[in-house]
Amino acid sequence: GTPVVWDGAMGTMLYEQGVLTTRAFEECNITQAEKVKAVHVSFIAAGAQVIQTNTFGANRFSLGRFGVVNVVEVNAAGVRIAKEAALEGGKGTIIAGAIGPSGEGSGFLDDDKLLEIAVAFEEQIKAQVDAGVDILILETFTFLAEIKVALATAKKLFAGPVVASMSFSDEPSATNNYGPGQVALLLQKWGAEVVGVNCGG
C-alpha cells in the first residue's frame, strides 16, 4: 500500500523551545498552547499526514507525578490544538490521539491494580474521543498486560482505528517471554487495526 507519513517527537521539539523536563510536556496544552501548535504546524509543513496529540503522558498517574490533576482538560486541549493546526495546514491531516503507558505497569498486577490502570486510561481516552480524534495510538508500551488493558479500553470507547505499538526491552518477562511476532498476533487478536514497534533498544 501507499506509505503514510507520521510526525516526529513532540517532547523533543518542546524541549528545544525551552520547556524543561521538570514539568509535564502535556501541561503545555494549557500553559503554552502556542508552542504545541507551532510544533504541529512544522510537522505538517514538513509533510506529515498524521499528527499525534500532545497527550502521550496525559493520564492521571503520569500527570500526577508533576502535580497536574486536570486530566480531561489537558487531553481535550491537546486534541483541540492539533485540530487547529490541521485546519490551518489545509491538507486533511489525520489527528491521532496519543496514549502512552501509565508508569504503573511493572511488577505484579492484581485485579485491583489493573482496574486502577483501566480507569486511568478510560478517563484519558474518553476525553480524547469526546474532543474528536480521528484515530488512537497506544505507543511505547513495554508491558503486555498494560497494553492489553489500554487496548480493551480503547476498543470499548472508540469505534475508529486503534494503533498499538510496543517497545521491547531486555526484560523478556515484560511480554510474558513472547517475541515481537507473537506479541503482534496478540495485539491483532485483541482488536488493534495496526501494530508496530517504537523506541526499542
Coordinates of N, CA and C in Angstrom, one line a residue:
G1 N 0.8 -1.2 0.0 CA 0.0 0.0 0.0 C 0.8 1.3 0.0
T2 N 0.2 2.4 0.0 CA 0.9 3.7 0.0 C 1.3 4.0 1.4
P3 N 2.6 4.4 1.6 CA 3.1 4.8 2.9 C 2.3 6.0 3.4
V4 N 2.1 6.1 4.7 CA 1.5 7.2 5.4 C 2.6 7.8 6.3
V5 N 2.8 9.1 6.1 CA 3.9 9.8 6.9 C 3.3 10.3 8.2
W6 N 3.9 9.9 9.3 CA 3.6 10.5 10.6 C 4.5 11.6 11.0
D7 N 4.2 12.2 12.1 CA 5.0 13.3 12.6 C 6.2 12.7 13.4
G8 N 6.9 13.6 14.1 CA 8.1 13.2 14.9 C 7.7 13.4 16.4
A9 N 8.8 13.5 17.2 CA 8.6 13.5 18.7 C 8.2 14.9 19.2
M10 N 7.1 15.0 19.8 CA 6.7 16.3 20.4 C 7.5 16.8 21.5
G11 N 7.8 15.9 22.5 CA 8.6 16.3 23.7 C 10.0 16.9 23.3
T12 N 10.7 16.3 22.3 CA 12.0 16.7 21.9 C 11.9 18.2 21.4
M13 N 10.8 18.4 20.6 CA 10.6 19.7 20.0 C 10.3 20.8 21.0
L14 N 9.5 20.4 22.0 CA 9.1 21.4 23.1 C 10.4 21.7 23.9
Y15 N 11.2 20.6 24.2 CA 12.4 20.9 24.9 C 13.3 21.9 24.2
E16 N 13.4 21.7 22.9 CA 14.2 22.7 22.1 C 13.7 24.1 22.2
Q17 N 12.4 24.2 22.5 CA 11.8 25.5 22.6 C 11.9 26.1 24.1
G18 N 12.6 25.3 24.9 CA 12.8 25.8 26.3 C 11.9 25.3 27.3
V19 N 11.1 24.3 27.0 CA 10.2 23.6 28.0 C 11.1 22.6 28.8
L20 N 11.2 22.8 30.1 CA 12.1 21.9 30.9 C 11.4 20.6 31.2
T21 N 12.2 19.6 31.4 CA 11.8 18.3 31.7 C 11.3 18.2 33.2
T22 N 11.4 19.2 33.9 CA 10.9 19.3 35.3 C 9.4 19.5 35.3
R23 N 8.8 19.7 34.1 CA 7.4 19.9 34.0 C 6.8 18.8 33.1
A24 N 5.5 18.5 33.2 CA 4.9 17.6 32.2 C 4.8 18.4 30.9
F25 N 5.3 17.8 29.8 CA 5.2 18.4 28.5 C 3.7 18.6 28.1
E26 N 2.8 17.6 28.6 CA 1.4 17.7 28.2 C 0.7 18.9 28.9
E27 N 1.3 19.4 30.0 CA 0.7 20.6 30.6 C 0.8 21.8 29.7
C28 N 1.7 21.8 28.8 CA 1.8 22.9 27.8 C 0.6 23.1 27.0
N29 N -0.3 22.1 26.9 CA -1.5 22.2 26.2 C -2.4 23.3 26.8
I30 N -2.2 23.6 28.1 CA -2.9 24.6 28.9 C -2.1 25.9 29.0
T31 N -0.8 25.7 29.3 CA 0.1 26.8 29.7 C 0.8 27.5 28.5
Q32 N 1.1 26.7 27.5 CA 1.9 27.2 26.4 C 1.4 26.6 25.0
A33 N 0.1 26.7 24.8 CA -0.5 26.1 23.7 C 0.1 26.5 22.4
E34 N 0.6 27.8 22.3 CA 1.1 28.3 21.0 C 2.4 27.5 20.6
K35 N 3.1 27.0 21.6 CA 4.3 26.3 21.3 C 4.0 24.9 20.8
V36 N 3.0 24.3 21.4 CA 2.5 23.0 21.0 C 2.0 23.1 19.5
K37 N 1.2 24.1 19.3 CA 0.6 24.3 17.9 C 1.7 24.5 16.9
A38 N 2.7 25.2 17.3 CA 3.8 25.5 16.3 C 4.5 24.2 15.9
V39 N 4.7 23.3 16.9 CA 5.3 22.0 16.6 C 4.5 21.3 15.6
H40 N 3.1 21.2 15.8 CA 2.2 20.5 14.9 C 2.3 21.1 13.5
V41 N 2.3 22.5 13.4 CA 2.3 23.2 12.2 C 3.6 22.8 11.4
S42 N 4.7 22.8 12.1 CA 6.0 22.5 11.5 C 6.1 21.1 10.9
F43 N 5.5 20.1 11.6 CA 5.4 18.7 11.1 C 4.5 18.6 9.9
I44 N 3.4 19.3 9.9 CA 2.5 19.3 8.7 C 3.2 19.9 7.5
A45 N 3.9 21.0 7.8 CA 4.7 21.7 6.7 C 5.8 20.8 6.1
A46 N 6.3 19.9 7.0 CA 7.4 19.0 6.6 C 6.8 17.8 5.8
G47 N 5.5 17.7 5.8 CA 4.9 16.6 5.1 C 4.2 15.5 5.9
A48 N 4.0 15.7 7.2 CA 3.3 14.7 8.0 C 1.8 14.7 7.6
Q49 N 1.4 13.5 7.4 CA -0.1 13.3 7.1 C -0.9 12.9 8.3
V50 N -0.2 12.5 9.4 CA -0.8 12.2 10.7 C 0.0 12.9 11.7
I51 N -0.7 13.7 12.6 CA 0.0 14.3 13.7 C -0.6 13.7 15.0
Q52 N 0.2 13.5 16.0 CA -0.2 13.0 17.3 C -0.4 14.1 18.3
T53 N -1.5 14.0 19.0 CA -1.8 15.0 20.1 C -0.7 15.0 21.2
N54 N -0.5 16.1 21.8 CA 0.5 16.2 22.9 C -0.1 15.7 24.2
T55 N -0.4 14.3 24.2 CA -1.1 13.7 25.3 C -0.5 12.4 25.7
F56 N 0.7 12.1 25.2 CA 1.4 10.8 25.5 C 1.3 10.4 27.0
G57 N 1.7 11.3 27.8 CA 1.6 11.0 29.3 C 0.5 11.7 30.0
A58 N -0.6 12.0 29.3 CA -1.7 12.7 29.9 C -2.7 11.8 30.6
N59 N -2.2 10.9 31.4 CA -3.1 10.1 32.3 C -2.8 10.5 33.7
R60 N -3.8 10.1 34.6 CA -3.7 10.6 36.0 C -2.5 10.2 36.7
F61 N -1.9 9.1 36.4 CA -0.6 8.7 37.1 C 0.5 9.5 36.7
S62 N 0.7 9.6 35.4 CA 1.9 10.4 34.8 C 1.8 11.9 35.1
L63 N 0.6 12.4 34.9 CA 0.4 13.9 35.2 C 0.6 14.1 36.7
G64 N 0.0 13.2 37.5 CA 0.1 13.3 39.0 C 1.5 13.4 39.5
R65 N 2.4 12.8 38.8 CA 3.8 12.9 39.3 C 4.4 14.3 39.2
F66 N 3.7 15.2 38.4 CA 4.1 16.6 38.2 C 3.1 17.5 38.9
G67 N 2.2 16.9 39.7 CA 1.2 17.7 40.4 C 0.1 18.3 39.5
V68 N -0.1 17.7 38.3 CA -1.2 18.1 37.4 C -2.4 17.2 37.6
V69 N -3.5 17.7 37.8 CA -4.7 16.9 38.1 C -5.8 17.1 37.1
N70 N -5.8 18.1 36.2 CA -6.9 18.3 35.3 C -6.7 17.5 34.0
V71 N -6.9 16.2 34.2 CA -6.6 15.2 33.1 C -7.5 15.5 31.9
V72 N -8.8 15.6 32.1 CA -9.7 15.8 31.0 C -9.4 17.1 30.2
E73 N -9.1 18.1 30.9 CA -8.8 19.4 30.3 C -7.5 19.3 29.4
V74 N -6.5 18.7 30.0 CA -5.2 18.6 29.3 C -5.4 17.8 28.0
N75 N -6.2 16.7 28.0 CA -6.4 15.9 26.9 C -7.2 16.6 25.8
A76 N -8.3 17.2 26.3 CA -9.2 17.9 25.4 C -8.5 19.0 24.7
A77 N -7.6 19.7 25.4 CA -6.9 20.8 24.8 C -5.9 20.3 23.8
G78 N -5.3 19.2 24.1 CA -4.3 18.6 23.2 C -4.9 18.3 21.8
V79 N -6.1 17.7 21.9 CA -6.8 17.4 20.6 C -7.2 18.7 19.9
R80 N -7.7 19.7 20.7 CA -8.2 20.9 20.1 C -7.0 21.6 19.3
I81 N -5.8 21.7 20.0 CA -4.7 22.3 19.4 C -4.3 21.6 18.1
A82 N -4.2 20.3 18.1 CA -3.9 19.6 16.9 C -4.9 19.8 15.8
K83 N -6.1 19.9 16.1 CA -7.2 20.1 15.1 C -7.0 21.5 14.5
E84 N -6.7 22.5 15.4 CA -6.5 23.9 14.9 C -5.3 23.9 13.9
A85 N -4.2 23.2 14.2 CA -3.0 23.2 13.4 C -3.4 22.5 12.1
A86 N -4.1 21.4 12.1 CA -4.5 20.7 10.9 C -5.4 21.5 10.0
L87 N -6.3 22.3 10.6 CA -7.2 23.2 9.8 C -6.4 24.2 9.1
E88 N -5.4 24.8 9.8 CA -4.5 25.8 9.2 C -3.7 25.2 8.1
G89 N -3.3 24.0 8.2 CA -2.5 23.3 7.2 C -3.2 23.1 6.0
G90 N -4.5 22.8 6.1 CA -5.4 22.7 4.9 C -5.1 21.4 4.1
K91 N -4.6 20.4 4.7 CA -4.1 19.2 3.9 C -4.9 18.0 4.4
G92 N -6.0 18.1 5.1 CA -6.7 16.9 5.6 C -5.9 16.1 6.5
T93 N -5.1 16.7 7.3 CA -4.2 15.9 8.3 C -5.1 15.1 9.3
I94 N -4.6 13.9 9.5 CA -5.3 13.0 10.4 C -4.8 13.3 11.9
I95 N -5.7 13.3 12.8 CA -5.4 13.6 14.2 C -5.4 12.2 15.0
A96 N -4.2 11.9 15.5 CA -4.0 10.7 16.3 C -3.9 11.0 17.7
G97 N -4.8 10.5 18.5 CA -4.8 10.7 20.0 C -3.7 9.8 20.6
A98 N -2.7 10.4 21.2 CA -1.6 9.7 21.7 C -1.8 9.2 23.1
I99 N -1.6 7.9 23.4 CA -1.8 7.3 24.7 C -0.5 6.6 25.0
G100 N 0.2 7.0 26.0 CA 1.4 6.3 26.5 C 1.1 5.4 27.7
P101 N 2.1 4.7 28.2 CA 1.9 3.9 29.4 C 1.7 4.7 30.6
S102 N 1.1 4.1 31.6 CA 0.8 4.8 32.9 C 2.0 5.0 33.8
G103 N 3.0 4.1 33.6 CA 4.1 4.1 34.5 C 3.8 3.2 35.7
E104 N 2.6 2.5 35.7 CA 2.2 1.6 36.8 C 2.2 0.2 36.3
G105 N 2.7 -0.1 35.1 CA 2.5 -1.5 34.6 C 3.5 -2.5 35.0
S106 N 4.5 -2.2 35.7 CA 5.6 -3.1 36.1 C 5.2 -4.0 37.3
G107 N 5.9 -5.1 37.4 CA 5.7 -5.9 38.6 C 4.4 -6.7 38.6
F108 N 4.0 -7.2 39.7 CA 2.8 -8.0 39.8 C 1.5 -7.1 39.8
L109 N 0.6 -7.4 38.9 CA -0.6 -6.5 38.7 C -1.8 -7.4 39.1
D110 N -2.3 -7.1 40.3 CA -3.5 -7.8 40.7 C -4.7 -7.2 40.1
D111 N -5.9 -7.7 40.3 CA -7.1 -7.2 39.7 C -7.4 -5.8 40.1
D112 N -7.1 -5.4 41.3 CA -7.4 -4.1 41.8 C -6.5 -3.1 41.1
K113 N -5.2 -3.4 40.9 CA -4.3 -2.5 40.2 C -4.6 -2.4 38.7
L114 N -5.0 -3.5 38.1 CA -5.4 -3.5 36.7 C -6.6 -2.6 36.5
L115 N -7.5 -2.6 37.5 CA -8.7 -1.8 37.4 C -8.3 -0.3 37.5
E116 N -7.4 0.0 38.4 CA -6.9 1.4 38.6 C -6.4 1.9 37.3
I117 N -5.6 1.1 36.6 CA -4.9 1.4 35.3 C -6.0 1.6 34.3
A118 N -7.0 0.7 34.3 CA -8.1 0.8 33.3 C -8.9 2.1 33.4
V119 N -9.1 2.5 34.7 CA -9.9 3.7 34.9 C -9.1 4.9 34.5
A120 N -7.8 4.9 34.7 CA -7.0 6.0 34.2 C -7.0 6.1 32.7
F121 N -6.9 5.0 32.0 CA -6.9 5.0 30.5 C -8.3 5.4 30.1
E122 N -9.3 5.0 30.7 CA -10.7 5.3 30.3 C -10.9 6.8 30.4
E123 N -10.4 7.5 31.5 CA -10.6 8.9 31.7 C -9.8 9.6 30.5
Q124 N -8.6 9.2 30.2 CA -7.8 9.9 29.2 C -8.4 9.6 27.8
I125 N -8.8 8.4 27.5 CA -9.3 8.1 26.1 C -10.6 8.7 25.9
K126 N -11.5 8.7 26.9 CA -12.8 9.3 26.7 C -12.7 10.8 26.4
A127 N -11.8 11.5 27.1 CA -11.6 12.9 26.9 C -11.1 13.2 25.4
Q128 N -10.3 12.3 24.9 CA -9.8 12.5 23.5 C -10.9 12.2 22.5
V129 N -11.6 11.1 22.8 CA -12.7 10.7 21.8 C -13.8 11.8 21.8
D130 N -14.1 12.3 23.0 CA -15.1 13.4 23.1 C -14.7 14.6 22.3
A131 N -13.3 14.9 22.3 CA -12.8 16.0 21.6 C -12.6 15.9 20.1
G132 N -12.8 14.6 19.6 CA -12.8 14.4 18.2 C -11.6 13.9 17.5
V133 N -10.8 13.0 18.1 CA -9.7 12.4 17.4 C -10.2 11.5 16.3
D134 N -9.3 11.4 15.3 CA -9.6 10.5 14.1 C -9.2 9.0 14.4
I135 N -8.1 8.9 15.0 CA -7.6 7.5 15.4 C -7.0 7.6 16.8
L136 N -6.6 6.5 17.4 CA -5.9 6.4 18.6 C -4.6 5.6 18.4
I137 N -3.6 6.1 19.1 CA -2.3 5.3 19.0 C -1.8 5.0 20.5
L138 N -1.7 3.8 20.8 CA -1.1 3.3 22.1 C 0.3 3.0 21.7
E139 N 1.3 3.8 22.3 CA 2.7 3.7 21.9 C 3.6 3.6 23.1
T140 N 4.8 3.0 22.8 CA 5.9 2.8 23.8 C 5.5 2.0 25.0
F141 N 4.6 1.1 24.9 CA 4.2 0.2 26.0 C 5.2 -0.9 26.0
T142 N 5.7 -1.2 27.2 CA 6.7 -2.2 27.5 C 6.0 -3.5 28.0
F143 N 5.0 -3.3 28.8 CA 4.4 -4.4 29.5 C 3.1 -4.9 28.8
L144 N 3.1 -6.1 28.4 CA 2.0 -6.7 27.7 C 0.6 -6.6 28.4
A145 N 0.7 -6.8 29.7 CA -0.6 -6.8 30.5 C -1.2 -5.4 30.5
E146 N -0.3 -4.4 30.5 CA -0.8 -3.0 30.5 C -1.4 -2.6 29.1
I147 N -0.7 -2.9 28.0 CA -1.3 -2.5 26.7 C -2.6 -3.3 26.4
K148 N -2.7 -4.5 27.0 CA -4.0 -5.3 26.8 C -5.1 -4.5 27.5
V149 N -4.9 -3.9 28.7 CA -5.9 -3.1 29.3 C -6.2 -1.9 28.5
A150 N -5.1 -1.2 28.1 CA -5.3 0.1 27.3 C -6.1 -0.2 26.0
L151 N -5.8 -1.3 25.4 CA -6.4 -1.6 24.1 C -7.9 -2.0 24.3
A152 N -8.1 -2.8 25.3 CA -9.5 -3.1 25.6 C -10.4 -1.9 25.9
T153 N -9.8 -0.9 26.7 CA -10.4 0.3 27.0 C -10.7 1.2 25.7
A154 N -9.7 1.2 24.9 CA -9.8 2.0 23.6 C -10.9 1.4 22.7
K155 N -11.0 0.1 22.6 CA -12.0 -0.5 21.8 C -13.4 -0.4 22.3
K156 N -13.5 -0.3 23.6 CA -14.8 -0.1 24.3 C -15.3 1.3 24.0
L157 N -14.4 2.3 24.0 CA -14.8 3.7 23.9 C -14.8 4.3 22.5
F158 N -14.1 3.7 21.6 CA -13.8 4.3 20.3 C -14.1 3.4 19.2
A159 N -14.9 3.8 18.2 CA -15.2 3.0 17.1 C -14.2 3.1 15.9
G160 N -13.3 4.0 16.0 CA -12.3 4.2 14.9 C -11.1 3.3 15.1
P161 N -10.2 3.5 14.2 CA -8.9 2.6 14.2 C -8.1 2.9 15.4
V162 N -7.5 1.8 15.9 CA -6.5 1.9 17.0 C -5.2 1.3 16.6
V163 N -4.1 2.0 16.8 CA -2.8 1.6 16.6 C -2.2 1.1 17.9
A164 N -1.5 0.0 17.9 CA -0.9 -0.5 19.2 C 0.6 -0.7 18.9
S165 N 1.4 0.0 19.6 CA 2.9 -0.1 19.3 C 3.6 -0.4 20.6
M166 N 4.4 -1.4 20.6 CA 5.2 -1.9 21.7 C 6.6 -1.4 21.7
S167 N 7.3 -1.3 22.8 CA 8.7 -1.1 22.9 C 9.3 -2.2 23.7
F168 N 10.2 -3.0 23.0 CA 10.7 -4.2 23.6 C 12.0 -3.9 24.4
S169 N 12.1 -4.5 25.6 CA 13.3 -4.2 26.4 C 14.1 -5.5 26.6
D170 N 15.1 -5.4 27.5 CA 15.9 -6.6 27.8 C 15.3 -7.5 28.9
E171 N 14.0 -7.2 29.2 CA 13.3 -7.9 30.2 C 12.2 -8.7 29.6
P172 N 12.5 -9.9 29.2 CA 11.5 -10.8 28.5 C 10.2 -11.0 29.2
S173 N 10.3 -10.9 30.6 CA 9.1 -11.2 31.3 C 8.0 -10.1 31.1
A174 N 8.5 -8.9 30.6 CA 7.5 -7.8 30.4 C 6.5 -8.2 29.4
T175 N 6.9 -9.1 28.4 CA 5.9 -9.6 27.4 C 5.6 -11.1 27.6
N176 N 5.7 -11.5 28.8 CA 5.5 -13.0 29.1 C 6.4 -13.9 28.3
N177 N 7.6 -13.4 28.0 CA 8.6 -14.1 27.2 C 8.2 -14.3 25.8
Y178 N 7.2 -13.6 25.3 CA 6.7 -13.7 23.9 C 7.6 -12.7 23.1
G179 N 8.0 -13.2 21.9 CA 8.7 -12.4 21.0 C 7.8 -11.4 20.2
P180 N 8.4 -10.5 19.5 CA 7.7 -9.4 18.7 C 6.6 -10.0 17.8
G181 N 6.9 -11.1 17.1 CA 5.9 -11.7 16.3 C 4.7 -12.2 17.0
Q182 N 4.9 -12.9 18.1 CA 3.8 -13.4 19.0 C 3.0 -12.2 19.5
V183 N 3.7 -11.2 20.0 CA 3.0 -10.0 20.6 C 2.1 -9.4 19.5
A184 N 2.6 -9.2 18.3 CA 1.9 -8.6 17.2 C 0.6 -9.4 16.9
L185 N 0.7 -10.7 17.0 CA -0.5 -11.5 16.8 C -1.5 -11.3 17.9
L186 N -1.0 -11.2 19.1 CA -1.9 -11.0 20.2 C -2.6 -9.6 20.1
L187 N -1.8 -8.6 19.8 CA -2.4 -7.2 19.6 C -3.5 -7.2 18.6
Q188 N -3.3 -7.9 17.5 CA -4.3 -8.0 16.5 C -5.6 -8.8 17.0
K189 N -5.3 -9.8 17.7 CA -6.4 -10.6 18.3 C -7.2 -9.8 19.3
W190 N -6.5 -8.9 20.0 CA -7.2 -8.0 21.0 C -7.9 -6.8 20.3
G191 N -7.8 -6.6 19.0 CA -8.5 -5.6 18.3 C -7.8 -4.5 17.6
A192 N -6.5 -4.5 17.7 CA -5.7 -3.4 17.1 C -5.8 -3.5 15.6
E193 N -6.1 -2.4 14.9 CA -6.1 -2.4 13.4 C -4.7 -2.3 12.9
V194 N -3.8 -1.7 13.6 CA -2.4 -1.5 13.2 C -1.5 -1.9 14.4
V195 N -0.4 -2.6 14.1 CA 0.5 -3.0 15.2 C 1.9 -2.5 14.8
G196 N 2.7 -2.2 15.8 CA 4.1 -1.8 15.4 C 5.0 -1.8 16.6
V197 N 6.2 -1.3 16.4 CA 7.3 -1.3 17.4 C 7.9 0.1 17.4
N198 N 8.1 0.7 18.5 CA 8.8 2.0 18.5 C 9.7 2.2 19.8
C199 N 10.7 2.9 19.6 CA 11.7 3.3 20.7 C 12.2 2.0 21.4
G200 N 12.4 1.0 20.6 CA 13.0 -0.3 21.1 C 14.5 -0.2 21.3
G201 N 15.1 -0.9 22.2 CA 16.5 -0.9 22.4 C 17.2 -1.9 21.5

